[in-house]
Coordinates of N, CA and C in Angstrom, one line a residue:
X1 N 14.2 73.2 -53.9 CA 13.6 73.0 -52.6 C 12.3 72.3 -52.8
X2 N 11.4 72.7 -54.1 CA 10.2 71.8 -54.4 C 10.8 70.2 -54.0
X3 N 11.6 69.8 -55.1 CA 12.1 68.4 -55.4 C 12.3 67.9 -54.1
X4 N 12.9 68.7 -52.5 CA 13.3 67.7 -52.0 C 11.7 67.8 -51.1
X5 N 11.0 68.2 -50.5 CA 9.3 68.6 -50.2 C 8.9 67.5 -51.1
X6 N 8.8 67.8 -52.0 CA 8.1 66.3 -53.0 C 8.6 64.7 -52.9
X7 N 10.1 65.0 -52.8 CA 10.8 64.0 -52.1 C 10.2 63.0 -51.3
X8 N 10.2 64.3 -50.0 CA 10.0 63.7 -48.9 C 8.4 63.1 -48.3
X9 N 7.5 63.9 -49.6 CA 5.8 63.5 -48.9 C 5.9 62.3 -49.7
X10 N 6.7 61.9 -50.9 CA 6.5 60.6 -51.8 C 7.2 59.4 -50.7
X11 N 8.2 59.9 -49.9 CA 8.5 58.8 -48.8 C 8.2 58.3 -47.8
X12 N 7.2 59.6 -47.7 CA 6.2 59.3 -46.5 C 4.9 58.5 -46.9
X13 N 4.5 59.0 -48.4 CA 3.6 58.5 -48.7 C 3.8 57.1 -49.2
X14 N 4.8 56.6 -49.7 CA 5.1 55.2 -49.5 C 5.1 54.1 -48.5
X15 N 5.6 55.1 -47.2 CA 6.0 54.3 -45.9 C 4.4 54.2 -45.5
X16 N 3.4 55.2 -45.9 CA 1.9 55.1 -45.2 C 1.8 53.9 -45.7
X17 N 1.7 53.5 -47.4 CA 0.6 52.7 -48.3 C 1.5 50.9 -47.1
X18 N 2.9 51.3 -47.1 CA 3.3 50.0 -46.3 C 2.8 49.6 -44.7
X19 N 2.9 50.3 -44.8 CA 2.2 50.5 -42.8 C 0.7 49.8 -43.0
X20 N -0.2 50.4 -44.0 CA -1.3 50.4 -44.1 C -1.5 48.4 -44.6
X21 N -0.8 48.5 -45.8 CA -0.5 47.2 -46.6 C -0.2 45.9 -45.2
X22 N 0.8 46.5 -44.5 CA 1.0 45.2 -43.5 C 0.1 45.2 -42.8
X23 N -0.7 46.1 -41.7 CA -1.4 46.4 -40.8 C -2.9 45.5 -41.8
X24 N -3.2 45.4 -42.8 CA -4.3 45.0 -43.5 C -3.6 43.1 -43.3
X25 N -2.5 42.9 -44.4 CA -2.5 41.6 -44.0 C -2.5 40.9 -42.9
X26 N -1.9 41.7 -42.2 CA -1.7 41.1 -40.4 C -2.9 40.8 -40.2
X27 N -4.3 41.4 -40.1 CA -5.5 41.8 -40.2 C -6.0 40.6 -40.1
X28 N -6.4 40.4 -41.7 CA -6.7 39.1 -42.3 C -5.6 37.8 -41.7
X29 N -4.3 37.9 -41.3 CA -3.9 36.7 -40.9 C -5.0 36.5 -40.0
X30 N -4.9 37.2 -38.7 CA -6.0 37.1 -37.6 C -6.9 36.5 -37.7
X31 N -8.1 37.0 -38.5 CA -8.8 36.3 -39.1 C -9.1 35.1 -39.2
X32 N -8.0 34.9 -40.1 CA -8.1 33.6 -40.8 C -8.0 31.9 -40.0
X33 N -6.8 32.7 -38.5 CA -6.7 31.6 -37.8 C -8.1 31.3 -37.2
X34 N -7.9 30.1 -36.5 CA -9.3 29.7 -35.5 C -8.7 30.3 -34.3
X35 N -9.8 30.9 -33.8 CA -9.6 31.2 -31.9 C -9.7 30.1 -31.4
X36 N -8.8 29.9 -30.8 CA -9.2 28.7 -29.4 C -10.1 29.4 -28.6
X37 N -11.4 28.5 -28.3 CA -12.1 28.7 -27.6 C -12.0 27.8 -26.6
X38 N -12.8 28.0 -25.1 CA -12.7 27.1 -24.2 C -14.3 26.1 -24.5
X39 N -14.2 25.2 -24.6 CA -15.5 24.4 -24.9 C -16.6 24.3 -23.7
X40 N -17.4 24.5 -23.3 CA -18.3 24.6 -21.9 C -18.7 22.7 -22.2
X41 N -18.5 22.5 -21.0 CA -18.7 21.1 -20.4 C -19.7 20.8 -20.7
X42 N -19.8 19.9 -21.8 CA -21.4 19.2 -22.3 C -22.4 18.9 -21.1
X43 N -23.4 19.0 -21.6 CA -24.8 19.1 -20.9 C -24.8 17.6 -20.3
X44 N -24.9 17.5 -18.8 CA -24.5 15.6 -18.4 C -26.1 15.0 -18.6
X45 N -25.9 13.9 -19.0 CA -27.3 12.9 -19.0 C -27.0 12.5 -18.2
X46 N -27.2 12.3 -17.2 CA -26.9 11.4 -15.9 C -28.5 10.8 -15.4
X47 N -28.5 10.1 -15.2 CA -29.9 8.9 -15.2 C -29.8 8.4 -13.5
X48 N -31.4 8.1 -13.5 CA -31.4 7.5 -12.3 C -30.7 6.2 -12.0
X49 N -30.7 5.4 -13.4 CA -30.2 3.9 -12.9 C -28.6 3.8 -12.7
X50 N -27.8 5.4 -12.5 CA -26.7 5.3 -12.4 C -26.1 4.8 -11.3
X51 N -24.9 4.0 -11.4 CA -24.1 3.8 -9.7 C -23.5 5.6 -9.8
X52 N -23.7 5.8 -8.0 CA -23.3 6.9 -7.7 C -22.2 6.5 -6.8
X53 N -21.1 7.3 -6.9 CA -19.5 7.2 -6.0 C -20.0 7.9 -4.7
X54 N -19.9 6.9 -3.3 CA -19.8 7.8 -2.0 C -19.1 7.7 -1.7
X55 N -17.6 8.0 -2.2 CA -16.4 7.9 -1.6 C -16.4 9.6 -1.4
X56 N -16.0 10.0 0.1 CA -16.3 11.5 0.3 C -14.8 12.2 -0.4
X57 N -15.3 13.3 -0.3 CA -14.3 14.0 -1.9 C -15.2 15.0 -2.9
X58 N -14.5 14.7 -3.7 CA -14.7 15.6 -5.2 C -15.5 14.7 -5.6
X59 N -15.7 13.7 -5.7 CA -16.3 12.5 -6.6 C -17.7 12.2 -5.8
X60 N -17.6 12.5 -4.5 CA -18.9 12.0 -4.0 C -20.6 12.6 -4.1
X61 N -21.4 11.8 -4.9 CA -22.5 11.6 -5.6 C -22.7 12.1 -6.7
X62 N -21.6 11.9 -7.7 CA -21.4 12.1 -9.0 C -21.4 10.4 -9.7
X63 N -22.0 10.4 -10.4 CA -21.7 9.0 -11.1 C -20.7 8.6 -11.5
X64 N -20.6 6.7 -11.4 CA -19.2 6.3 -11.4 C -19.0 6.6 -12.9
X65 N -19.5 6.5 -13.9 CA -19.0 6.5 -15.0 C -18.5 7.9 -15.6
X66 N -19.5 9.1 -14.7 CA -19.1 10.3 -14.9 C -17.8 10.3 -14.5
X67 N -17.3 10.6 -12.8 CA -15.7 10.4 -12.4 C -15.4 9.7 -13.1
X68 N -15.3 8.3 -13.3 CA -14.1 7.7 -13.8 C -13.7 8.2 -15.5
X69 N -14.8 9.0 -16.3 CA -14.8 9.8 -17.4 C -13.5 11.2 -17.7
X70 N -13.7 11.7 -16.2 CA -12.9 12.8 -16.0 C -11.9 12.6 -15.4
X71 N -11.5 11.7 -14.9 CA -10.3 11.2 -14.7 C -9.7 10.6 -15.7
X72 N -10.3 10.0 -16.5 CA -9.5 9.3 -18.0 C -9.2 10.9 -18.6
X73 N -9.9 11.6 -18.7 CA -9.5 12.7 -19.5 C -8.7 13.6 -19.0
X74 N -8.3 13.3 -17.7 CA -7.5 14.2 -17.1 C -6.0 13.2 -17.7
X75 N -6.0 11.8 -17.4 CA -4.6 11.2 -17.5 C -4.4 10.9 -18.7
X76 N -5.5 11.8 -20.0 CA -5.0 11.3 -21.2 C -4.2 13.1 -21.9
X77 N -4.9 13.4 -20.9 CA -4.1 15.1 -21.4 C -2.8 15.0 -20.6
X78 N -2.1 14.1 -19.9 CA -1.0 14.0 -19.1 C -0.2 13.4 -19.9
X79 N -0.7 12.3 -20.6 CA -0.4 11.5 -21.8 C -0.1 12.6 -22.9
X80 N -0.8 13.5 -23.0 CA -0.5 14.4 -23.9 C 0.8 15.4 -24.2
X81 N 0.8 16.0 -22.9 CA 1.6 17.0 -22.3 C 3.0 16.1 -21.7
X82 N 2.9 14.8 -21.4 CA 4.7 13.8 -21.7 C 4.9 13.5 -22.8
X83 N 4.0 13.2 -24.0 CA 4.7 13.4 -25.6 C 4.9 14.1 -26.0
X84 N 4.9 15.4 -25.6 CA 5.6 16.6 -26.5 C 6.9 16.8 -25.9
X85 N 7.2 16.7 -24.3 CA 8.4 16.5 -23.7 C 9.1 15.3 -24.5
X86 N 8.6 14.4 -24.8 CA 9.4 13.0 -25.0 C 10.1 13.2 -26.8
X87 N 9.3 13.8 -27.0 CA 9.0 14.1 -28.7 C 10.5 15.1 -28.5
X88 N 10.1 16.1 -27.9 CA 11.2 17.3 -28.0 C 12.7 16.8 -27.6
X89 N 12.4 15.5 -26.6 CA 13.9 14.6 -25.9 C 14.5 14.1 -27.0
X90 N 13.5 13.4 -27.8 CA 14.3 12.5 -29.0 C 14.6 13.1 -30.3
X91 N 13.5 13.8 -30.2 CA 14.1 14.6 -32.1 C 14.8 16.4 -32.1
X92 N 13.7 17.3 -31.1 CA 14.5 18.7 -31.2 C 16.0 18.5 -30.5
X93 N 15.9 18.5 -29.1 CA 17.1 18.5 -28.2 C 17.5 17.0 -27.8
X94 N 18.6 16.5 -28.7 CA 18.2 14.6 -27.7 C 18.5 14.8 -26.7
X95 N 17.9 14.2 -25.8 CA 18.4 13.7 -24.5 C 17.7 12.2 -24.2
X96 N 18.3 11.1 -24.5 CA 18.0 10.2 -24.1 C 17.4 9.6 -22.8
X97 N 18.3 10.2 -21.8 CA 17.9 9.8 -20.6 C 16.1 10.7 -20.2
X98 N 16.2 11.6 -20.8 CA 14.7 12.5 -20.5 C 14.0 11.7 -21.6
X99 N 14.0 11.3 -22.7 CA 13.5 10.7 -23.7 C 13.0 9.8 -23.2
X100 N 13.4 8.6 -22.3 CA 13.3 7.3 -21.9 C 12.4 7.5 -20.5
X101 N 12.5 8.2 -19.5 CA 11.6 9.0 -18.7 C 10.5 9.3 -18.9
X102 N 10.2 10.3 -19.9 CA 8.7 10.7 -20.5 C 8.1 9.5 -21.1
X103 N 9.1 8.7 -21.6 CA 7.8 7.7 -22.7 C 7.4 6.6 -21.6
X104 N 8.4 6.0 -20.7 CA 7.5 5.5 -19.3 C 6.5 5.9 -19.0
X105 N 6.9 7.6 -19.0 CA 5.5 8.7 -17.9 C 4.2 8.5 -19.0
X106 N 4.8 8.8 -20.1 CA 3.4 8.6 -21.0 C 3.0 7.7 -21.1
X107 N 3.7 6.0 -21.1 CA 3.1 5.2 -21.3 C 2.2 4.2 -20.1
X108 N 2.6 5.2 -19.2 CA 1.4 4.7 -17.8 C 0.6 5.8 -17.8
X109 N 0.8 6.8 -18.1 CA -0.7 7.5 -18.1 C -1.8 7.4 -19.3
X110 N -0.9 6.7 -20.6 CA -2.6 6.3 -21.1 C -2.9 5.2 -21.1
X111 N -1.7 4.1 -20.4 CA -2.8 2.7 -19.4 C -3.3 3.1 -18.5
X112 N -3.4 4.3 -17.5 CA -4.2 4.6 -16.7 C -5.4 5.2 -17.4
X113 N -5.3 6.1 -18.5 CA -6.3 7.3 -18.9 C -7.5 5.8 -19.6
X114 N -6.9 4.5 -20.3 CA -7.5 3.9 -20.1 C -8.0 2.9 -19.4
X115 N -7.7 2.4 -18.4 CA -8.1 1.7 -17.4 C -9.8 2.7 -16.8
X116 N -9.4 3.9 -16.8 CA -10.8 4.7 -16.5 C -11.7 4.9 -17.1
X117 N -11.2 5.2 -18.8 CA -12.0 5.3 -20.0 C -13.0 3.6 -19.8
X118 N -12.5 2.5 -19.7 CA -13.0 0.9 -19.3 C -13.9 0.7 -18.3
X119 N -13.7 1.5 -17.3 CA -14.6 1.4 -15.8 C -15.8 2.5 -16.7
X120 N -15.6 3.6 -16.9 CA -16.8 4.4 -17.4 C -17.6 3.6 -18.3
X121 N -17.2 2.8 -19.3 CA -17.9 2.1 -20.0 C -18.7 0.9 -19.5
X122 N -17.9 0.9 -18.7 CA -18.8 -0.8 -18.1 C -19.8 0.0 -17.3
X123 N -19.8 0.9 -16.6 CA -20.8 1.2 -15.8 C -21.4 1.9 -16.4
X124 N -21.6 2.3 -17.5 CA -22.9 2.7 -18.6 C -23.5 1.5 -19.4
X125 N -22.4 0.6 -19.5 CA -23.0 -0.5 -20.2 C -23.9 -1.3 -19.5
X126 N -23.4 -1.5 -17.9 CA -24.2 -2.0 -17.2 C -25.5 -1.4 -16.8
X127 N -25.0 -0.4 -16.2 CA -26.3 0.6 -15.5 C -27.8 1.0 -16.6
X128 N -27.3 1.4 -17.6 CA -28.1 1.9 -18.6 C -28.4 0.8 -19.6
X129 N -27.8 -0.5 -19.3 CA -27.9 -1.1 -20.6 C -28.0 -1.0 -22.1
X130 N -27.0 -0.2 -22.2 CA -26.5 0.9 -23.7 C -25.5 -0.4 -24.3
X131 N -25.5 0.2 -25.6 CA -24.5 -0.7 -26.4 C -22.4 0.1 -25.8
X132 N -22.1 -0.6 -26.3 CA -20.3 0.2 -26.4 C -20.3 1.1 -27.0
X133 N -20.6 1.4 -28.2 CA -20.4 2.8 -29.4 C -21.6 4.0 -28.1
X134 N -22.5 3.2 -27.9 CA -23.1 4.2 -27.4 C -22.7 4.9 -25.6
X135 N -22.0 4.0 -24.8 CA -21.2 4.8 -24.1 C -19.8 5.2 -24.2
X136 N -19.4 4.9 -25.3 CA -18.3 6.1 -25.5 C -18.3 6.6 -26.1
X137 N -19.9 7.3 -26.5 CA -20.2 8.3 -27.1 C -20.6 9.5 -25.8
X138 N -21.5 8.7 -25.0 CA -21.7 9.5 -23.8 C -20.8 9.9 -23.0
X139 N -19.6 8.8 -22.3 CA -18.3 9.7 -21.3 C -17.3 10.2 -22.1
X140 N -17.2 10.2 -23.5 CA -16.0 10.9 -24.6 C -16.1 12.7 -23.9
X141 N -17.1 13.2 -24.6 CA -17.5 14.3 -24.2 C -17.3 15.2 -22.6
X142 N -17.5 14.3 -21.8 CA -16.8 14.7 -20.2 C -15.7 14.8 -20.5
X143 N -15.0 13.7 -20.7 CA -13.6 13.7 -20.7 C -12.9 14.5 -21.4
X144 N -13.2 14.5 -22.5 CA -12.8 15.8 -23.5 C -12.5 17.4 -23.0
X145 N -13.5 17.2 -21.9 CA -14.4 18.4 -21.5 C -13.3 19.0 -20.4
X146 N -12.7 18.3 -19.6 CA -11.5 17.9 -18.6 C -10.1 18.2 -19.4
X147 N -10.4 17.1 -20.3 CA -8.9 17.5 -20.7 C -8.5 19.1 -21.3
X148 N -9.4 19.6 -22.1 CA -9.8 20.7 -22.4 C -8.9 21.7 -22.0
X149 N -9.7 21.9 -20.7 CA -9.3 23.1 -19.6 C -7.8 22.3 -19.1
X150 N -7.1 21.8 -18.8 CA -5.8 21.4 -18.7 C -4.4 21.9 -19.4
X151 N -3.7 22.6 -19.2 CA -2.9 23.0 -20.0 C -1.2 22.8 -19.5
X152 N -1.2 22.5 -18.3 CA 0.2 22.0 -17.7 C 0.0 21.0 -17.1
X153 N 1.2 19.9 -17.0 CA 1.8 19.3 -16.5 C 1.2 19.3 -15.1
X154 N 1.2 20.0 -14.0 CA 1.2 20.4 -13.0 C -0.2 20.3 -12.8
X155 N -0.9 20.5 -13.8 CA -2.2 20.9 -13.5 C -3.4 19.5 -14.1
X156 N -2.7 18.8 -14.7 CA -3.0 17.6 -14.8 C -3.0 16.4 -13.5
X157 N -1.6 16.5 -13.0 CA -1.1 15.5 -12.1 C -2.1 16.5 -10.9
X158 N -3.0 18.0 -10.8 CA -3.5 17.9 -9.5 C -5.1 17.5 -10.1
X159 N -5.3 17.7 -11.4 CA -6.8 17.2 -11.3 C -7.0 15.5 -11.1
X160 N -5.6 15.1 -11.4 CA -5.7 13.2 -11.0 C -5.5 12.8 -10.2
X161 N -5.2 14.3 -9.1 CA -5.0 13.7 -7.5 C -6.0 12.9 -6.8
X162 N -7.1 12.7 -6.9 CA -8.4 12.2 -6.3 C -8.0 10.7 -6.8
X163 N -8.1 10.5 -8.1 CA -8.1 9.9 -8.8 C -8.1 8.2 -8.5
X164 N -6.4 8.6 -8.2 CA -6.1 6.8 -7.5 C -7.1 6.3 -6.5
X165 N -7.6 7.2 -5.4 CA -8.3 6.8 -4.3 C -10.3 6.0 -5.3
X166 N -10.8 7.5 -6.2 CA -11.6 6.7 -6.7 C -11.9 5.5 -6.9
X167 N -10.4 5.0 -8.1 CA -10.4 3.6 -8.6 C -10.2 2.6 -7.7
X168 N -9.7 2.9 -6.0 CA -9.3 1.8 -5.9 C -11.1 1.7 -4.8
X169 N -11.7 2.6 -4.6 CA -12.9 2.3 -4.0 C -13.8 1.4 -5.1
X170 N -13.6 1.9 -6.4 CA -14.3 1.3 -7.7 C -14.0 -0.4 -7.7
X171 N -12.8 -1.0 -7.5 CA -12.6 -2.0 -7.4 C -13.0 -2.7 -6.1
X172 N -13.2 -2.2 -5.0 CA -13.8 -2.9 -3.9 C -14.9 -3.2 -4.1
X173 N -15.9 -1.7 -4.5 CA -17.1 -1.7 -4.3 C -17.6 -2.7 -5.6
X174 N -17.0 -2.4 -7.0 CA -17.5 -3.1 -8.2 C -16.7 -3.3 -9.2
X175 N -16.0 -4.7 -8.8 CA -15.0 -5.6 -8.8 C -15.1 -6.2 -10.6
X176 N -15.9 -5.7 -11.2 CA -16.6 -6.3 -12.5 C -16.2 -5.2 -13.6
X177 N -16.4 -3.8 -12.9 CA -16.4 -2.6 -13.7 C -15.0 -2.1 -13.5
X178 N -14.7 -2.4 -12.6 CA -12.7 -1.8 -12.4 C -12.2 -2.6 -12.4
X179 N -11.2 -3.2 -13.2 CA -10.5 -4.5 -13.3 C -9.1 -4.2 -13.4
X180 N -8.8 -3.4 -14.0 CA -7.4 -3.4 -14.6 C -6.6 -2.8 -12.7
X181 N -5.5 -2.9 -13.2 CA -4.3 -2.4 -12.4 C -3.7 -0.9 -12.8
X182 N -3.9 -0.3 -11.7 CA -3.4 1.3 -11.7 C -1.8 1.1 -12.1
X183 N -0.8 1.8 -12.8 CA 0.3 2.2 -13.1 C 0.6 2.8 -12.1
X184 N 1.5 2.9 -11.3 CA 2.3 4.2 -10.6 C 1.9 4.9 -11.6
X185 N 2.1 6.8 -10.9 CA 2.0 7.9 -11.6 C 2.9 9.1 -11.1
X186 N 3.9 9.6 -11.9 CA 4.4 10.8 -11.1 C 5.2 10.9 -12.3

């Protein structure tokens, strides 16, 4: 009766040291990964010599270089979020016809993400009279900042709803700093 009482605390007391053993490494996995954190939207330098957007909206009296910043970073996280669909069309699950779809969709939204990334720079280059490295040092950070907090599909194509209307006031109003041609988007 001892042997099977001895038995049984040696099986228990094995099953603890494992319970204990995994609950420790799990532990340390934790650890070890990075937390995604959410990054807080850099501190804006925004200057007096900036052009300011009065197009009424989300955008109005925010600088052009700022919107047009967060808009590139909105349609480059869109750009983002159609390569992983396109990626998954051609190599996990083919589907061609979805394959051929998404890389369209992706490949107008980072001619668009840059068509806006281009207007932010000219209007820092201009306004501020900064070099190039030095404004896309300055609107990187917005944009980043945008794309960041973005995490669907859905939620991309509503932060770039404004968007089209911005650029195409940016081209009326300052025909130098907005040049390129918007892509369809959907």
């Amino acid at each position: 009766m001892r042997k099977r009482i001895g038995g049984r605390v040696a099986l228990v007391m094995i099953a603890m040291l494992l319970a204990v053993n995994a609950n420790a490494q799990t532990r340390h996995k934790r650890e070890r990964q990075p937390k995604e954190t959410e990054r807080p939207a850099p501190v804006l330098s925004i200057d007096k010599r900036d052009t300011v957007v009065t197009l009424p909206g989300a955008f109005n009296g925010r600088p052009y270089w700022l919107a047009l910043a967060q808009c590139g970073g909105a349609y480059f996280k869109l750009n983002v979020l159609y390569t992983a669909i396109a990626v998954q069309a051609r190599a996990v699950k083919p589907d061609p016809k979805l394959n051929t779809e998404y890389t369209r969709k992706l490949n107008d939204a980072i001619r668009t993400a840059t068509a806006f990334f281009s207007g932010a720079e000219r209007f820092l280059i201009t306004d501020r009279g900064i070099e190039r490295i030095d404004a896309v040092l300055i609107y990187n950070e917005q944009s980043r900042a945008v794309a960041d907090r973005i995490k669907t599909i859905d939620a991309a194509l509503n932060a770039a709803k404004a968007c089209p209307a911005l650029y195409q006031a940016c081209q009326e109003a300052h025909a130098k700093a907005c040049t390129e041609t918007l892509p369809p988007v959907g």
